[in-house]
XYZ file of C-alpha atoms in Angstrom:
659
model
C -53.925 3.990 -28.138
C -54.122 1.607 -24.758
C -57.502 0.778 -24.963
C -58.343 -1.877 -27.564
C -60.298 -5.100 -27.819
C -58.029 -7.035 -25.858
C -58.047 -4.568 -22.986
C -61.867 -4.936 -23.407
C -61.892 -8.373 -22.694
C -59.300 -8.202 -19.637
C -61.553 -5.248 -18.294
C -64.805 -8.059 -18.561
C -62.807 -11.159 -17.020
C -61.988 -8.612 -14.150
C -65.340 -6.872 -13.799
C -67.882 -9.590 -14.485
C -67.754 -13.307 -12.605
C -70.456 -14.120 -15.272
C -67.668 -14.157 -18.101
C -65.752 -16.973 -16.503
C -62.139 -16.028 -17.645
C -63.217 -16.823 -21.182
C -64.078 -13.284 -22.692
C -60.800 -13.310 -24.990
C -63.507 -16.191 -27.204
C -65.829 -13.149 -28.193
C -62.580 -11.891 -30.248
C -62.020 -15.056 -32.264
C -64.054 -16.303 -35.446
C -66.471 -19.100 -34.511
C -65.298 -20.874 -37.688
C -61.389 -21.272 -35.863
C -62.825 -22.537 -32.435
C -63.555 -26.239 -31.289
C -67.176 -27.644 -30.442
C -66.679 -27.298 -26.760
C -65.124 -23.400 -27.303
C -67.696 -22.530 -29.546
C -70.357 -23.518 -27.240
C -68.746 -21.215 -24.773
C -68.513 -18.596 -26.790
C -72.384 -18.747 -27.627
C -73.107 -18.666 -23.776
C -70.826 -15.611 -23.387
C -72.711 -13.766 -25.857
C -76.250 -14.454 -24.409
C -74.660 -13.277 -21.219
C -73.244 -10.298 -22.562
C -76.381 -9.327 -24.537
C -78.337 -9.108 -20.901
C -76.284 -7.154 -18.761
C -74.792 -3.865 -18.493
C -71.324 -3.370 -19.292
C -69.757 0.184 -17.831
C -65.723 -0.532 -18.433
C -64.956 3.038 -17.198
C -62.783 3.672 -14.619
C -64.395 5.268 -11.289
C -63.221 8.864 -10.746
C -60.234 9.563 -8.093
C -62.452 11.815 -6.174
C -59.429 11.062 -3.260
C -56.777 12.087 -5.150
C -58.753 15.021 -6.681
C -59.431 16.349 -3.405
C -55.635 16.122 -1.992
C -54.311 17.859 -4.813
C -56.647 20.835 -4.387
C -55.875 21.392 -0.703
C -52.252 21.135 -1.687
C -52.521 23.804 -4.404
C -54.377 25.862 -2.108
C -51.871 25.593 0.320
C -49.156 26.639 -1.706
C -50.942 29.521 -2.660
C -51.230 30.924 0.473
C -47.518 30.487 1.039
C -46.379 32.414 -1.576
C -48.996 35.126 -0.885
C -47.311 35.207 2.692
C -43.818 34.813 1.455
C -44.131 37.941 -0.845
C -45.639 40.268 1.919
C -42.714 38.976 4.014
C -40.188 39.996 1.894
C -42.099 43.273 0.912
C -41.760 44.174 4.784
C -38.049 43.261 4.786
C -37.248 45.278 2.165
C -39.068 48.183 3.397
C -37.151 48.020 6.285
C -33.841 47.842 5.181
C -32.529 44.518 6.652
C -31.231 41.924 4.509
C -30.413 38.338 5.144
C -26.814 38.971 3.541
C -26.400 42.130 5.509
C -27.360 39.799 8.421
C -24.894 37.399 7.618
C -22.133 39.538 6.727
C -22.660 41.383 10.086
C -21.619 38.026 12.132
C -19.043 36.414 9.997
C -17.139 36.724 6.790
C -18.511 35.131 3.737
C -17.034 33.789 0.108
C -18.644 35.505 -2.387
C -16.974 34.422 -5.350
C -14.001 31.307 -5.694
C -12.394 30.456 -8.672
C -8.942 28.974 -8.933
C -7.103 28.649 -12.357
C -5.050 25.549 -13.118
C -1.762 25.866 -15.299
C -0.620 22.085 -15.575
C 2.932 21.411 -16.674
C 3.923 22.340 -19.869
C 4.780 18.388 -20.673
C 1.542 17.382 -20.129
C 0.342 19.440 -22.953
C -2.903 19.817 -21.182
C -4.772 23.334 -21.713
C -5.194 25.981 -18.600
C -8.803 25.250 -17.108
C -10.455 27.340 -14.140
C -12.411 25.413 -11.240
C -15.197 26.770 -9.173
C -14.964 24.579 -6.270
C -12.080 24.989 -3.478
C -11.294 20.908 -3.621
C -9.857 19.894 -6.989
C -7.119 17.465 -8.294
C -4.427 18.581 -10.600
C -1.181 17.238 -12.037
C 1.857 17.419 -9.622
C 3.662 20.528 -10.656
C 0.624 22.172 -11.645
C 0.435 26.010 -10.731
C -2.543 26.933 -9.024
C -4.147 30.854 -8.910
C -6.639 31.798 -6.581
C -9.294 34.298 -7.125
C -11.372 34.978 -3.940
C -13.663 37.484 -2.788
C -14.855 38.158 0.928
C -17.950 40.286 1.973
C -17.225 42.276 4.216
C -13.561 42.534 2.929
C -11.111 41.754 5.895
C -7.963 43.790 6.722
C -6.161 40.883 5.359
C -6.530 37.134 4.340
C -4.145 34.133 4.058
C -4.357 30.176 2.906
C -3.421 28.066 5.807
C -2.328 24.852 4.908
C -2.431 21.859 7.587
C 1.406 21.296 7.585
C 2.075 24.936 8.681
C 2.632 26.569 5.398
C 1.008 29.791 4.853
C 0.619 31.923 1.882
C -0.337 35.178 2.114
C -3.270 36.909 -0.520
C -2.763 39.790 -2.165
C -5.716 42.272 -2.337
C -6.468 43.601 -6.001
C -9.450 45.671 -5.207
C -12.591 43.677 -3.943
C -10.748 40.511 -4.690
C -7.748 38.430 -2.822
C -5.400 36.377 -5.289
C -2.564 33.952 -4.651
C -0.370 31.375 -6.037
C 1.030 28.306 -5.236
C 2.727 25.168 -6.885
C 1.119 21.601 -6.013
C 3.679 19.340 -5.708
C 2.023 17.352 -2.915
C -1.019 16.635 -1.565
C -2.402 18.746 1.200
C -5.541 20.212 3.076
C -5.823 24.329 3.450
C -8.653 27.001 4.624
C -9.496 30.199 3.909
C -8.655 32.663 6.843
C -9.369 36.649 6.998
C -7.110 38.589 9.013
C -9.403 40.440 11.070
C -12.995 41.364 10.847
C -15.284 38.500 11.563
C -14.728 34.900 11.698
C -15.313 33.057 8.556
C -18.727 31.481 7.543
C -17.335 28.440 6.199
C -13.880 27.217 7.875
C -13.610 24.144 6.644
C -10.694 22.532 4.799
C -10.468 21.767 1.448
C -8.274 19.444 -0.556
C -5.941 19.666 -2.964
C -4.415 16.199 -4.621
C -1.288 16.064 -6.870
C -1.828 13.503 -9.253
C 1.740 11.478 -9.826
C 3.045 11.077 -13.538
C 3.601 7.335 -13.688
C 6.079 5.892 -15.442
C 5.355 4.281 -18.803
C 4.118 1.097 -19.577
C 5.669 -1.725 -22.419
C 4.500 -4.813 -23.910
C 6.315 -6.649 -26.121
C 4.270 -8.192 -28.895
C 7.007 -10.465 -30.692
C 8.529 -12.055 -29.539
C 6.394 -14.081 -27.300
C 9.053 -15.755 -25.259
C 12.310 -14.818 -23.776
C 14.638 -17.076 -25.199
C 14.428 -18.109 -28.934
C 16.322 -20.746 -30.918
C 17.482 -19.321 -34.185
C 16.470 -21.225 -37.337
C 19.221 -22.041 -39.639
C 17.408 -20.501 -42.328
C 16.206 -17.603 -40.276
C 17.817 -14.364 -41.824
C 15.738 -11.761 -39.855
C 14.231 -11.445 -36.337
C 10.791 -9.125 -35.932
C 10.794 -7.033 -32.843
C 7.189 -5.607 -31.967
C 6.742 -3.331 -28.845
C 3.877 -1.397 -27.380
C 4.284 1.449 -25.230
C 1.735 3.718 -23.519
C 1.879 6.937 -20.905
C -0.552 8.847 -19.303
C 0.715 12.154 -20.736
C 3.131 10.889 -23.618
C 6.187 9.140 -24.744
C 9.245 11.182 -25.481
C 11.540 8.256 -27.284
C 12.039 4.604 -27.038
C 15.908 3.247 -27.250
C 16.124 -0.199 -28.378
C 19.516 -1.818 -26.818
C 21.136 -4.655 -29.059
C 23.847 -6.770 -27.368
C 25.903 -9.257 -29.327
C 27.632 -11.963 -27.335
C 29.978 -14.067 -29.668
C 32.682 -16.694 -28.232
C 32.382 -19.580 -25.575
C 33.969 -20.574 -22.338
C 36.073 -17.108 -20.979
C 36.834 -15.754 -24.438
C 33.394 -14.091 -24.916
C 33.253 -10.653 -26.760
C 30.215 -8.478 -26.280
C 29.335 -5.432 -28.571
C 26.482 -3.201 -27.711
C 24.707 -0.677 -29.741
C 21.627 1.585 -29.302
C 18.564 1.749 -31.908
C 15.875 4.882 -31.624
C 12.745 3.741 -32.622
C 10.258 6.240 -34.126
C 6.598 4.151 -33.432
C 3.463 4.671 -34.814
C 0.419 6.084 -32.763
C -2.346 3.775 -31.910
C -4.960 6.067 -31.134
C -6.527 9.514 -32.051
C -5.489 11.000 -28.758
C -3.118 13.704 -28.688
C 0.016 13.847 -27.301
C 1.233 10.553 -28.476
C 0.164 8.181 -25.324
C 0.009 5.123 -27.011
C 2.734 4.283 -29.203
C 3.626 0.951 -31.465
C 7.347 0.058 -32.244
C 7.858 -2.472 -35.099
C 11.671 -2.932 -35.649
C 13.376 -5.781 -38.121
C 17.005 -7.083 -37.196
C 19.166 -8.505 -40.450
C 20.903 -11.047 -38.699
C 23.901 -11.172 -41.808
C 24.671 -7.574 -41.276
C 24.981 -8.355 -37.590
C 27.359 -10.668 -37.865
C 25.716 -13.589 -35.872
C 27.531 -16.899 -36.311
C 26.805 -20.547 -33.956
C 27.129 -20.137 -30.541
C 26.689 -16.482 -30.504
C 23.403 -14.581 -28.587
C 21.901 -11.720 -29.400
C 20.150 -9.667 -26.867
C 17.520 -7.111 -26.997
C 15.944 -4.872 -24.545
C 13.735 -1.849 -25.046
C 13.886 1.270 -22.527
C 10.898 3.858 -23.284
C 11.070 7.465 -21.627
C 8.150 9.818 -21.055
C 8.598 13.746 -21.428
C 7.919 14.590 -17.725
C 10.620 17.486 -16.694
C 12.716 17.887 -15.508
C 13.529 14.310 -14.671
C 11.893 12.354 -16.776
C 10.446 8.701 -15.796
C 11.679 5.468 -17.819
C 10.726 1.695 -18.114
C 12.687 -1.099 -19.479
C 11.564 -4.120 -20.867
C 12.627 -7.456 -19.923
C 15.590 -8.761 -22.054
C 14.796 -11.090 -25.267
C 17.595 -13.479 -26.548
C 17.848 -15.114 -29.830
C 20.657 -17.809 -29.724
C 21.920 -19.995 -32.613
C 22.834 -23.125 -30.605
C 26.295 -25.203 -31.366
C 25.962 -28.552 -33.110
C 26.127 -30.676 -30.048
C 28.555 -33.546 -32.073
C 31.045 -31.097 -32.398
C 31.233 -29.774 -28.650
C 33.854 -32.024 -27.849
C 35.560 -32.426 -31.075
C 39.330 -32.947 -30.651
C 39.466 -33.833 -27.135
C 39.348 -37.843 -27.505
C 42.924 -38.185 -27.192
C 43.061 -36.309 -23.856
C 39.621 -37.325 -22.320
C 40.259 -40.840 -20.222
C 36.813 -42.405 -20.296
C 36.779 -44.191 -17.057
C 34.221 -45.065 -14.644
C 34.215 -42.902 -11.516
C 34.870 -44.873 -8.273
C 31.416 -44.115 -6.369
C 29.958 -46.181 -9.555
C 31.578 -49.189 -8.847
C 29.598 -52.073 -6.997
C 30.220 -55.299 -5.188
C 28.353 -56.702 -7.765
C 30.464 -55.033 -10.665
C 33.760 -56.199 -8.905
C 32.231 -59.735 -9.149
C 31.528 -59.060 -12.952
C 35.290 -58.071 -13.767
C 36.638 -60.963 -11.364
C 34.828 -63.344 -13.628
C 35.774 -61.534 -16.977
C 39.547 -61.872 -16.265
C 39.477 -65.361 -14.937
C 37.671 -65.871 -18.361
C 40.810 -63.664 -20.383
C 43.650 -65.977 -18.147
C 44.417 -68.427 -21.114
C 44.953 -65.275 -23.747
C 46.711 -62.521 -21.822
C 50.092 -62.568 -20.223
C 50.961 -63.367 -16.686
C 51.749 -59.462 -15.940
C 48.716 -57.906 -17.468
C 46.741 -60.529 -15.414
C 48.313 -59.458 -12.326
C 47.695 -55.515 -12.966
C 44.207 -56.212 -13.863
C 43.572 -58.186 -10.693
C 45.746 -55.509 -8.828
C 43.097 -52.767 -10.131
C 40.242 -54.781 -9.183
C 41.480 -55.371 -5.697
C 42.136 -51.012 -5.622
C 38.517 -50.845 -6.365
C 37.574 -53.531 -4.018
C 39.281 -51.498 -0.899
C 37.478 -48.462 -2.239
C 34.393 -49.915 -1.620
C 35.415 -51.574 1.642
C 36.565 -48.284 2.866
C 33.108 -46.119 2.148
C 30.910 -48.892 3.770
C 33.359 -48.848 6.493
C 32.856 -45.237 7.251
C 29.291 -45.983 8.714
C 31.441 -48.256 11.546
C 33.368 -45.197 12.429
C 36.661 -46.603 10.747
C 39.301 -45.044 9.750
C 39.977 -43.475 5.939
C 42.999 -44.299 4.407
C 43.575 -41.518 2.471
C 43.692 -41.556 -1.395
C 42.835 -44.905 -3.124
C 46.094 -45.916 -4.937
C 45.705 -46.846 -8.457
C 48.118 -49.538 -9.826
C 48.731 -48.699 -13.765
C 47.583 -51.456 -16.551
C 51.217 -52.034 -18.392
C 53.792 -52.513 -14.953
C 53.316 -55.168 -12.749
C 53.106 -54.231 -9.116
C 54.860 -56.040 -6.243
C 52.280 -58.142 -4.170
C 52.987 -59.435 -0.507
C 53.237 -62.928 -0.255
C 50.870 -63.489 2.531
C 48.014 -61.802 4.345
C 50.097 -60.773 7.340
C 52.771 -58.839 4.784
C 49.530 -57.192 3.166
C 48.354 -56.038 6.289
C 51.677 -55.054 7.550
C 52.436 -52.957 4.093
C 49.005 -51.237 4.312
C 49.651 -50.214 7.624
C 53.121 -48.880 6.765
C 51.273 -46.800 3.801
C 49.012 -45.397 6.579
C 51.680 -44.243 8.520
C 53.595 -42.709 6.140
C 50.429 -40.869 4.670
C 49.731 -39.465 7.983
C 53.314 -38.325 8.607
C 53.317 -36.979 5.570
C 50.451 -34.894 6.021
C 51.079 -33.670 9.264
C 52.541 -30.070 9.884
C 55.999 -29.271 10.435
C 55.365 -27.669 13.809
C 57.316 -28.465 16.791
C 55.950 -28.005 20.429
C 52.260 -28.573 20.078
C 50.322 -30.878 21.127
C 47.888 -31.376 18.585
C 50.988 -31.453 16.235
C 52.848 -33.834 17.984
C 49.643 -36.417 17.814
C 49.259 -35.592 14.473
C 52.747 -36.301 13.339
C 52.940 -39.507 15.377
C 49.684 -40.799 15.393
C 46.269 -40.840 13.828
C 42.782 -41.270 14.634
C 41.429 -45.156 13.951
C 37.484 -44.253 14.000
C 34.945 -41.629 13.807
C 32.593 -41.777 16.755
C 29.545 -39.669 15.001
C 29.444 -42.518 11.929
C 30.005 -45.604 14.674
C 25.895 -44.680 16.561
C 24.389 -44.524 12.756
C 23.211 -48.114 12.832
C 21.888 -50.560 15.128
C 24.196 -53.712 16.891
C 22.786 -56.035 14.575
C 23.196 -54.231 11.287
C 26.925 -53.282 12.718
C 27.504 -56.890 13.059
C 26.311 -57.463 9.490
C 27.982 -54.983 7.959
C 31.449 -55.916 9.995
C 31.093 -59.187 8.574
C 30.796 -57.899 4.827
C 34.052 -55.513 5.256
C 36.009 -58.896 6.896
C 34.835 -60.710 3.372
C 35.722 -57.618 1.382
C 38.894 -57.651 3.075
C 39.554 -61.230 1.877
C 38.658 -60.488 -1.499
C 41.280 -57.665 -1.476
C 43.834 -59.824 -0.491
C 43.299 -62.047 -2.769
C 43.001 -59.854 -5.644
C 45.881 -57.946 -4.805
C 48.102 -60.874 -4.813
C 47.133 -62.283 -8.603
C 44.386 -64.937 -7.057
C 40.707 -63.831 -8.803
C 39.919 -67.444 -8.376
C 40.384 -67.336 -4.659
C 38.628 -63.720 -4.441
C 35.526 -64.752 -6.015
C 34.127 -66.775 -3.088
C 34.726 -63.932 -0.855
C 33.273 -61.442 -3.447
C 29.921 -63.496 -3.433
C 29.728 -63.836 0.434
C 30.150 -60.004 0.562
C 27.249 -59.254 -1.544
C 24.883 -61.343 0.056
C 25.754 -59.820 3.482
C 25.669 -56.315 2.006
C 21.946 -56.932 0.118
C 21.131 -57.652 4.094
C 22.434 -54.465 5.178
C 20.655 -52.472 2.868
C 17.134 -54.355 3.713
C 17.721 -53.336 7.093
C 14.958 -50.591 8.070
C 16.682 -49.192 10.906
C 19.152 -46.151 11.776
C 19.790 -45.044 14.992
C 20.979 -41.331 15.517
C 22.894 -40.310 18.995
C 21.163 -39.858 21.563
C 21.443 -36.556 23.542
C 19.234 -36.253 26.578
C 17.985 -33.675 28.625
C 20.627 -33.096 31.519
C 19.117 -31.191 34.341
C 21.122 -30.123 37.286
C 20.605 -32.294 40.191
C 17.957 -30.776 42.677
C 18.823 -29.633 45.977
C 16.889 -32.220 48.519
C 17.263 -29.333 51.915
C 15.267 -26.880 49.631
C 12.221 -29.114 48.257
C 9.019 -28.097 49.382
C 10.484 -25.284 51.251
C 9.028 -22.596 49.110
C 12.634 -20.591 49.473
C 13.091 -19.015 45.677
C 16.486 -17.942 46.510
C 18.536 -17.552 43.731
C 15.382 -18.876 41.170
C 14.228 -16.845 38.293
C 11.072 -17.495 36.305
C 11.472 -18.957 32.880
C 10.509 -17.155 29.667
C 7.445 -18.637 27.956
C 7.406 -20.120 24.321
C 4.673 -17.456 23.363
C 6.348 -14.670 21.483
C 5.719 -11.337 23.157
C 3.105 -9.036 21.912
C 3.891 -6.299 19.610
C 3.733 -2.899 21.495
C -0.210 -1.276 20.662
C -0.327 1.901 19.693
C -2.511 3.014 23.528
C -3.273 6.432 22.738
C -4.921 5.668 19.059
C -6.886 2.972 20.332
C -7.796 5.541 23.330
C -8.927 7.921 20.718
C -11.241 5.715 18.785
C -12.878 4.624 22.082
C -13.204 8.170 23.219
C -15.298 8.837 19.908
C -18.101 6.832 20.735
C -18.954 8.535 24.114
C -18.921 12.096 24.932
C -15.286 12.240 26.204
C -13.371 14.862 24.883
C -10.080 13.333 23.043
C -6.457 14.254 23.188
C -6.743 16.115 19.493
C -3.091 17.103 19.273
C -1.609 13.800 20.232
C -4.430 12.552 17.164
C -2.839 14.743 14.784
C 0.755 14.299 15.990
C 0.108 10.300 15.640
C -1.211 10.914 11.855
C 1.310 13.077 10.716
C 3.965 10.644 11.921
C 2.409 7.389 10.444
C 0.948 9.304 7.276
C 3.113 6.957 4.936
C 1.434 4.141 6.650
C -2.045 5.295 5.838
C -4.052 4.682 3.116
C -5.905 8.374 3.140
C -4.149 10.252 5.757
C -5.372 13.845 4.270
C -8.892 12.065 4.790
C -8.148 11.010 8.691
C -6.970 15.068 8.983
C -10.044 16.500 7.655
C -11.945 14.474 9.670
C -10.257 15.337 12.664
C -10.456 18.923 12.077
C -14.206 18.687 11.611
C -14.675 16.825 14.537
C -12.507 18.620 16.624
C -13.983 22.400 15.364
C -17.690 21.057 16.283
C -17.846 18.793 19.289
C -21.585 18.510 19.139
C -21.686 17.207 15.566
C -22.091 13.742 16.091
C -21.749 12.676 12.409
C -18.470 14.210 12.620
C -17.247 11.828 15.295
C -18.692 9.062 13.195
C -17.084 9.925 10.059
C -13.933 10.138 12.074
C -14.060 6.800 13.868
C -14.780 5.314 10.549
C -11.590 6.627 8.804
C -9.499 5.199 11.728
C -10.995 1.767 11.936
C -8.669 0.854 8.966
C -5.328 1.877 11.065
C -6.432 0.278 14.177
C -3.794 -2.606 15.121
C -5.236 -6.159 15.218
C -6.010 -7.034 18.650
C -4.209 -10.446 19.957
C -6.228 -13.498 20.346
C -6.847 -14.196 24.103
C -8.912 -16.807 26.394
C -12.439 -15.775 26.702
C -13.359 -15.155 30.764
C -15.460 -17.868 32.394
C -19.317 -17.132 32.337
C -20.964 -16.650 35.388
C -22.614 -19.449 36.947
C -26.558 -18.983 36.766
C -28.938 -20.235 39.810
C -28.584 -23.968 39.410
C -24.446 -23.503 39.151
C -24.182 -21.448 42.009
C -26.658 -23.730 44.293
C -24.427 -27.032 42.915
C -21.024 -24.952 44.072
C -22.389 -24.016 47.087
C -23.799 -27.792 48.298
C -19.934 -29.058 47.439
C -18.483 -26.244 49.543
C -20.417 -26.834 52.301
C -20.431 -31.058 52.225
C -16.792 -30.739 51.851
C -14.581 -31.041 55.236
C -13.192 -28.236 57.018
C -15.895 -26.499 54.730
C -15.340 -22.443 54.942
C -18.023 -20.043 54.376
C -19.352 -20.239 51.391
C -17.881 -18.096 48.307
C -18.847 -17.952 45.057
C -16.412 -16.428 42.319
C -16.412 -16.092 38.920
C-alpha cells in the first residue's frame, strides 16, 4: 500500500540525478502543463527510456547476519540452562532451599483493609506491605515465612510492637491505623529476614466539608421594597459524604440599644449533584418568605449555613460566612421629631478670622434695624469667637489656655468693662477663679499648693515648634486679635474691624511659612578622662553591643550529619533519629526521612542510600547567614607588588605576604 506512483517518482529523483528532481512531471498529463514544463517532461521520458531503473531496495545483509548470530547464541544459552537445571534437580539442592538455609523469606503477604463504617467504602485486600488507607481503618495482616520461625512480630518506628499469632503455616495480626507510621516484619528466632526494609502506612485524614455560596453573590444585600422572598442557594462537598446541613436564621429588629434578636434553625434536605455514592456533593436551595418572617424597615436578616459530615465519633463541621439582607430606613425620617431639640450651631473649630470679619460687617450693616441690647449681645458673641481663635493660635507660642470659652446669651446684655485695662483685669480674675476652682482640696502637698494659688503660663514643648521670625509674626497677629476682642466685647464692632483685618493678613503670612523647628535633643556623652587618653587602660570599660541582630542558633548536629553523609565517615545515627523525632511536625515528610536514615544505617556500603538521605535532609537544613567573602590570595604579580612596598618602606621588616 505504501508503494504508489508518488513513491516511484521520489525514488527516481533520489536514485538518478538525470531526473533533475522533476520526476513528478511524468505523473501529470501533458495538456495541463505549460510549454516549459512540457519540454521538461519530454526530456525526462527520453532519458527514462534509455536507462535501466531498478528501484528495489538492497538486501540488509548486515542486519540478517547479526540476527542470525543472536539467535544462535540464545539457542546455546537455553540448552546450557536446561542442562544446569537438570543437574541441580538431580543433586537435590534448589535455589529456595539455599536462601531458606541462610535467611527468613516472606513467601506470602496480604493485608485486608476495613475502612471505618462512615466512609461506606468496601473492604479491600492489598498484597503490598506499603499502603494508604483512611484514618481509623482496621488492618489485618496475613503473612507466610519460610522457614517458619518460632515467633514473629511487627516492629514500628515509634517503638510500638504488635505480636503475630500463628495459624498453621501463616502468621496473622491486626491493628487500627490512627496515624501514619513505619514498620517492619521481625521473626523471633531462626535466620535473619532476607528483606528487613521499613514499610510505610499512610493514614488519610477525613477533611471537613467544603461550602460554596451560589446565591446571594454578596454578603450585604439591600431589600427592594417590592421584594417578598429571598432565594438562598448553597453547594457542599465532602470526601466521604454529607450527613446534614443546618441553616441558621437570625432576625435583628430595632435600632440603638433597643435591638431584639430572634434566631431559628432550618434543616435543609438538598439534592445530589452527581451519581457518586455517599452523597459527597449536594446542592441546597431554600426560599425565605419575608412576610412570614415579619421583617420591617430597619431590620436585618442574617443567614449562615453549617454543613456536617458523617465522620464518627466526632463529625467535622464547616460554617459559611454570614449573609445579611437589610431593609434600609428612609433617611428623611431618621431625625424626625428632633428639630426642636437639636441646635444647629457652627462648632468653634470651624470659626476662622475671615468668618469673624464677615460677622462683624454683617452686624455693622444691621445696626440700624436692631435694638442696642441685641446689638451688644451679638457683638459680645463675636468677641467670644475671636477669643477662642486667639487661644487656639496662642498654643503654638506656648501661651496659657484659659479654660472653657464663655458664650454670651443672645437675649440678655452683658457687663462690658469701660476700658482695656478693665477688660484685662476681668479676664485675669476670671482665669484665677477658674484655676482655683479646679485645684484639688488637699492641703500639705507642694503640687496641690502650686495648683491652688498659681498656674502655669506657658507650654515649653509648644514654644519650640516655630522659628523666631514666624513666632514674631504670629505674636503680632495675636496682639491684633486681642484688640479686636476688646472692642467687640465692648460692643464696638466698627473699632474692631481694622484690627480683625490686620490679624487676617498676619495669619496668612504665618500660613505661608514653610519652616517648622522641633526641640533639639543632642547626644550627651560623658566627659572624657584626659588622664587616661592614649594610655590603653581599659579598666571599667565594656564593649558596646553592635547594631546587628544576633544569629539564630544553628542545629550543628543536623549540619554535621548532612556533611558526613557526603564522606565515608560514620554519622551519629541515634542523634539523627532523635532530632527527626523532635522536629517531626516541622518536616514536610518526616516518615520519608526516617526511612532513608534506616536504609543508610543498615547498609553502610550503599552509596545510593546515603545520597537519598542527603536529598531528604536538604529541605530541613537551616538557611546560612550571609557573610563577607574571604580575601583572595594574591597572584605572582600581586606578591611582587606587596614585597616591593614592604622593601621600600622605612624601617622595613622582613617581607611577609599574608592573605
